[in-house]
XYZ file of C-alpha atoms in Angstrom:
371
model
C 111.144 108.379 175.641
C 111.076 112.149 176.190
C 114.503 112.576 174.602
C 113.475 110.477 171.626
C 110.395 112.639 170.996
C 112.514 115.768 170.871
C 114.806 114.450 168.162
C 114.439 115.942 164.537
C 112.094 113.966 162.288
C 113.411 112.116 159.258
C 110.404 113.277 157.061
C 110.705 115.625 154.015
C 112.138 119.018 154.763
C 109.830 121.993 155.210
C 109.483 123.900 151.857
C 110.772 127.430 151.497
C 107.640 129.592 151.667
C 109.241 132.406 149.686
C 109.859 130.066 146.791
C 106.328 128.636 146.994
C 104.721 132.046 146.932
C 106.867 133.189 144.017
C 105.883 130.149 141.972
C 102.155 130.614 142.768
C 102.203 134.242 141.670
C 104.004 133.369 138.431
C 101.445 130.622 137.677
C 98.494 132.979 138.262
C 100.019 135.662 136.016
C 100.632 133.103 133.299
C 96.922 132.095 133.387
C 95.833 135.708 132.926
C 97.842 136.339 129.730
C 95.660 136.383 126.545
C 97.175 134.406 123.716
C 98.102 136.419 120.660
C 95.381 135.902 117.981
C 96.341 134.459 114.638
C 96.175 136.947 111.741
C 92.917 136.805 109.656
C 92.787 136.865 105.870
C 92.301 140.398 104.522
C 89.254 140.513 102.097
C 89.987 141.632 98.568
C 88.147 144.779 97.358
C 85.023 144.117 95.232
C 85.083 145.508 91.692
C 82.469 148.288 91.224
C 80.480 148.647 87.972
C 80.665 152.052 86.330
C 77.271 153.820 86.207
C 75.493 153.534 82.838
C 74.523 156.651 80.967
C 71.005 156.513 79.481
C 70.850 157.229 75.742
C 68.947 160.195 74.341
C 65.418 159.258 73.335
C 64.409 159.729 69.684
C 62.034 162.532 68.649
C 58.321 161.902 68.128
C 57.384 160.324 64.804
C 56.242 162.878 62.223
C 54.754 162.565 58.775
C 54.429 164.823 55.761
C 50.938 163.512 55.067
C 49.199 165.785 57.592
C 48.529 169.484 57.158
C 51.636 171.345 58.410
C 49.497 173.061 61.068
C 48.209 169.724 62.391
C 51.059 168.377 64.472
C 51.180 165.267 66.676
C 50.685 165.964 70.376
C 51.554 163.566 73.196
C 49.676 163.292 76.484
C 51.498 160.706 78.621
C 53.790 162.759 80.866
C 55.532 159.794 82.502
C 58.189 158.631 80.037
C 58.756 155.347 81.873
C 55.059 154.506 81.899
C 54.834 155.347 78.194
C 57.764 153.088 77.270
C 56.460 150.316 79.520
C 53.069 150.354 77.795
C 54.521 150.871 74.323
C 56.859 147.864 74.420
C 54.709 145.516 76.486
C 54.165 142.635 74.031
C 50.701 142.049 75.494
C 49.581 145.530 74.369
C 48.895 147.083 70.972
C 51.888 146.921 68.666
C 53.747 150.172 67.936
C 52.273 151.755 64.809
C 48.700 150.723 65.663
C 46.580 153.432 64.043
C 42.978 154.545 64.638
C 40.631 156.280 62.229
C 37.325 157.865 63.333
C 34.475 158.393 60.858
C 31.356 160.458 61.652
C 28.093 159.571 59.927
C 25.009 161.791 60.041
C 22.871 160.238 57.347
C 22.964 157.329 54.887
C 20.621 157.943 51.975
C 19.451 155.783 49.097
C 18.858 158.765 46.836
C 21.833 160.853 45.751
C 19.695 163.766 44.536
C 19.673 166.766 46.891
C 22.096 164.893 49.119
C 23.163 166.760 52.243
C 26.943 167.325 51.985
C 27.342 165.684 55.391
C 25.512 162.539 54.310
C 26.611 159.589 52.215
C 24.787 157.408 49.703
C 24.150 153.754 50.400
C 26.407 152.864 47.502
C 29.324 154.914 48.823
C 28.676 153.612 52.334
C 29.097 150.034 51.156
C 32.188 150.994 49.182
C 33.690 152.612 52.282
C 32.955 149.688 54.578
C 34.335 147.134 52.145
C 37.393 149.309 51.506
C 38.103 149.437 55.227
C 37.918 145.673 55.502
C 40.061 145.057 52.430
C 42.840 147.213 53.882
C 42.767 145.336 57.179
C 40.755 147.720 59.353
C 38.547 146.412 62.164
C 35.904 148.410 64.076
C 36.143 149.008 67.848
C 33.830 150.560 70.458
C 34.321 153.463 72.887
C 35.715 151.398 75.764
C 38.279 149.690 73.536
C 39.318 153.087 72.221
C 39.638 154.610 75.711
C 41.681 151.677 77.012
C 43.981 151.918 74.012
C 44.540 155.648 74.442
C 45.034 155.356 78.204
C 47.226 152.268 78.436
C 47.951 151.093 74.870
C 45.576 148.173 75.436
C 45.536 145.679 72.584
C 43.304 146.541 69.607
C 43.625 145.630 65.904
C 46.684 147.200 64.245
C 44.328 149.142 61.973
C 41.245 150.167 63.889
C 38.263 152.261 62.885
C 35.641 153.937 65.087
C 32.261 154.326 63.385
C 30.158 157.083 64.963
C 26.554 157.809 63.997
C 25.503 161.127 65.507
C 22.046 162.237 66.696
C 18.764 160.460 67.351
C 17.585 157.966 64.739
C 14.927 155.361 64.354
C 16.304 151.900 65.003
C 15.852 151.085 61.322
C 18.613 153.574 60.474
C 21.129 151.119 61.924
C 20.102 148.392 59.506
C 22.800 149.765 57.210
C 25.366 148.693 59.819
C 23.771 145.415 60.871
C 25.272 143.195 58.116
C 28.776 144.298 59.098
C 28.062 143.614 62.739
C 26.658 140.173 61.933
C 29.462 139.151 59.569
C 32.507 140.958 60.969
C 31.476 141.772 64.550
C 31.764 145.504 63.934
C 30.159 147.835 66.527
C 28.916 151.359 65.846
C 28.841 154.261 68.334
C 25.737 156.429 68.531
C 25.889 159.988 69.821
C 22.558 160.094 71.688
C 20.780 163.413 72.196
C 19.044 163.427 75.579
C 16.739 166.414 75.010
C 13.406 164.562 75.309
C 14.191 162.318 78.264
C 11.669 159.543 78.799
C 9.226 161.129 76.327
C 11.498 160.545 73.349
C 9.475 158.791 70.657
C 12.585 156.870 69.531
C 13.691 155.874 73.029
C 12.150 152.401 73.378
C 13.433 151.062 70.075
C 16.921 152.437 70.729
C 17.000 150.939 74.224
C 16.104 147.593 72.650
C 18.861 148.041 70.087
C 21.333 148.891 72.827
C 20.447 145.618 74.568
C 21.631 143.725 71.477
C 25.147 144.944 72.321
C 26.533 146.111 68.989
C 25.291 149.730 69.075
C 27.315 151.596 71.691
C 25.253 154.567 72.932
C 27.380 157.502 74.071
C 26.704 161.165 74.963
C 25.891 163.929 72.475
C 24.504 166.590 74.781
C 21.024 167.433 76.069
C 19.958 170.662 74.400
C 22.533 169.725 71.770
C 21.794 172.451 69.235
C 23.422 175.128 71.415
C 27.173 174.759 71.124
C 29.590 175.164 73.997
C 31.492 178.396 73.338
C 33.997 180.527 75.300
C 31.152 182.436 76.945
C 29.264 179.340 78.097
C 28.678 179.177 81.845
C 29.802 176.245 83.960
C 26.138 175.630 84.744
C 25.253 175.197 81.080
C 28.327 173.076 80.295
C 27.629 170.749 83.209
C 23.958 170.491 82.276
C 25.062 169.149 78.886
C 27.800 166.880 80.187
C 26.208 165.534 83.374
C 22.703 165.673 81.910
C 23.779 163.231 79.190
C 25.253 160.892 81.791
C 22.089 160.997 83.883
C 19.867 160.281 80.883
C 21.880 157.320 79.604
C 22.163 155.855 83.099
C 18.426 156.149 83.668
C 17.109 154.878 80.337
C 19.928 152.804 78.827
C 21.420 151.428 82.060
C 24.958 152.520 81.184
C 27.408 155.297 82.008
C 28.823 156.926 78.868
C 32.582 157.412 78.641
C 32.630 159.255 75.291
C 31.349 162.763 74.610
C 30.631 163.787 71.035
C 30.834 167.588 71.187
C 27.594 168.918 69.622
C 28.439 170.910 66.529
C 32.075 170.271 67.322
C 31.927 173.025 69.938
C 34.310 172.744 72.874
C 36.407 175.021 75.059
C 39.294 174.456 77.469
C 36.838 174.845 80.346
C 34.398 172.438 78.728
C 37.136 169.856 78.290
C 38.237 170.327 81.898
C 34.702 169.745 83.181
C 34.216 166.756 80.876
C 37.267 165.125 82.420
C 36.021 165.933 85.920
C 32.617 164.253 85.432
C 34.217 161.099 84.045
C 34.451 161.225 80.270
C 37.522 159.457 78.933
C 37.361 160.335 75.218
C 35.744 163.129 73.237
C 35.215 163.715 69.525
C 35.467 166.944 67.539
C 34.469 167.502 63.905
C 38.033 168.424 62.901
C 39.333 165.940 60.295
C 42.995 166.374 61.130
C 43.904 162.753 60.526
C 44.197 159.384 62.263
C 45.916 158.946 65.614
C 47.968 156.476 67.637
C 48.835 155.801 71.270
C 50.273 159.003 72.776
C 50.161 160.592 69.303
C 47.159 162.733 68.307
C 47.157 165.461 65.609
C 46.161 168.825 67.069
C 46.344 172.468 66.065
C 47.915 175.154 68.242
C 46.187 178.157 66.676
C 43.346 179.123 64.353
C 44.058 178.294 60.720
C 42.813 181.085 58.403
C 42.323 178.494 55.695
C 40.068 176.405 57.967
C 38.497 178.926 60.346
C 35.745 176.570 61.529
C 38.260 174.145 63.057
C 38.640 175.008 66.740
C 42.288 174.669 67.872
C 42.562 171.771 70.311
C 45.942 172.506 71.854
C 44.692 175.167 74.336
C 42.444 172.542 75.941
C 45.569 170.453 76.719
C 43.725 167.111 76.684
C 44.111 165.394 73.294
C 42.048 162.355 74.313
C 38.986 164.570 74.761
C 39.494 166.419 71.469
C 39.950 163.592 68.978
C 39.760 164.260 65.227
C 37.058 162.756 63.001
C 36.617 162.424 59.253
C 33.424 162.887 57.309
C 32.841 159.690 55.285
C 33.303 161.536 51.991
C 36.702 162.814 53.176
C 38.089 159.451 54.119
C 37.253 157.488 50.975
C 40.408 158.642 49.220
C 42.586 158.552 52.347
C 42.393 154.929 53.407
C 45.613 153.739 51.786
C 47.483 156.842 52.982
C 46.349 156.124 56.533
C 47.482 152.512 56.205
C 50.910 153.649 55.003
C 51.186 156.064 57.939
C 50.683 153.178 60.332
C 53.352 151.144 58.573
C 55.816 154.054 58.671
C 55.177 154.637 62.362
C 55.730 150.937 63.084
C 59.020 150.966 61.157
C 60.157 154.116 62.994
C 59.362 152.484 66.335
C 61.313 149.358 65.422
C 64.270 151.497 64.320
C 64.394 153.039 67.804
C 63.443 149.952 69.777
C 66.931 149.153 71.116
C 67.525 152.749 72.223
C 64.202 153.031 74.034
C 64.606 149.670 75.749
C 68.122 150.564 76.882
C 66.803 153.832 78.331
C 64.021 151.922 80.079
C 66.457 149.372 81.507
C 68.707 152.073 82.971
C 66.196 154.682 84.107
C 62.885 152.917 84.573
C 63.385 149.231 85.390
C 64.638 149.833 88.967
C 61.257 151.400 89.791
C 58.815 149.964 87.246
C 60.299 146.509 86.893
C 61.217 144.788 83.644
C 59.080 144.964 80.522
C 56.621 142.012 80.666
C 57.236 139.080 78.386
C 54.814 137.703 75.831
C 52.450 135.000 77.143
């Protein structure tokens, strides 16, 4: 039994440990090798668009109808905002023209007629002539919105201003045109007498009817604003008119009718500061359009009473006005001016829209579409 136990076994032979270890190491190394990645597709380069060059904008429309010293002045400094408002189809169409007429008296009798007044007969002729040529009357707020933003108004618009204090019956000349055509009239109210004004109650009642638009025409009124006027005096006229109309008429005026046509750069600056949006002179330089107002840069020896507006640098507060007798023979000329300006705008439409698309649209967005 002992000898048998000491005999070699017939089982499988003992493996060679050197070989086993070599194989184990090779297997471990093989598991640690990272497979070579397959090649990825190389992206093709994207084609780049060449930058667009904006076209040169056309010059401002001019006309030979105006006095050579009365040249159109612009007031919108932001070209993109101007083009946006000009070509917005929801706004006033290019070529929309505005005429301002200043009335001081409408008299039945033509004998001893004040040169600033008009007869009833000529008044009716003027009003009917305006209507026949397609003009429609607007109020101060419509005018201010048009000048500020090119807000929609009739293509041929007229502003009828009646300066100074009047009995309510004086407006009966305008009432038929308000009733039939919806035409408003702007009054330049003098605030000198405050609550003691003998005409106040009837004018407040007329204001409540809605078709007479009461705006500011100074307090003292008969003392013009001149280069030597103090800030205290100017503000007493400007702010005093606002205070009076707020207190007695329940409204804040936005238009200032410069008494006697007197204004200065400082007066215009203060008028803007206290909130006026439009102002009227007595200079009949012509009609005007959005961002296009005739102004003079210097005193004209042939018309020395016309104060140059350009030094004030605010055309919206120094708007021209015609006397009624001056405009009777100008109506068709004014209509033609509007038509010419509209044609000039259309001629340059593609250029201006291309400029807007390149320069302005990335910031201001596209021009709105018509509703």
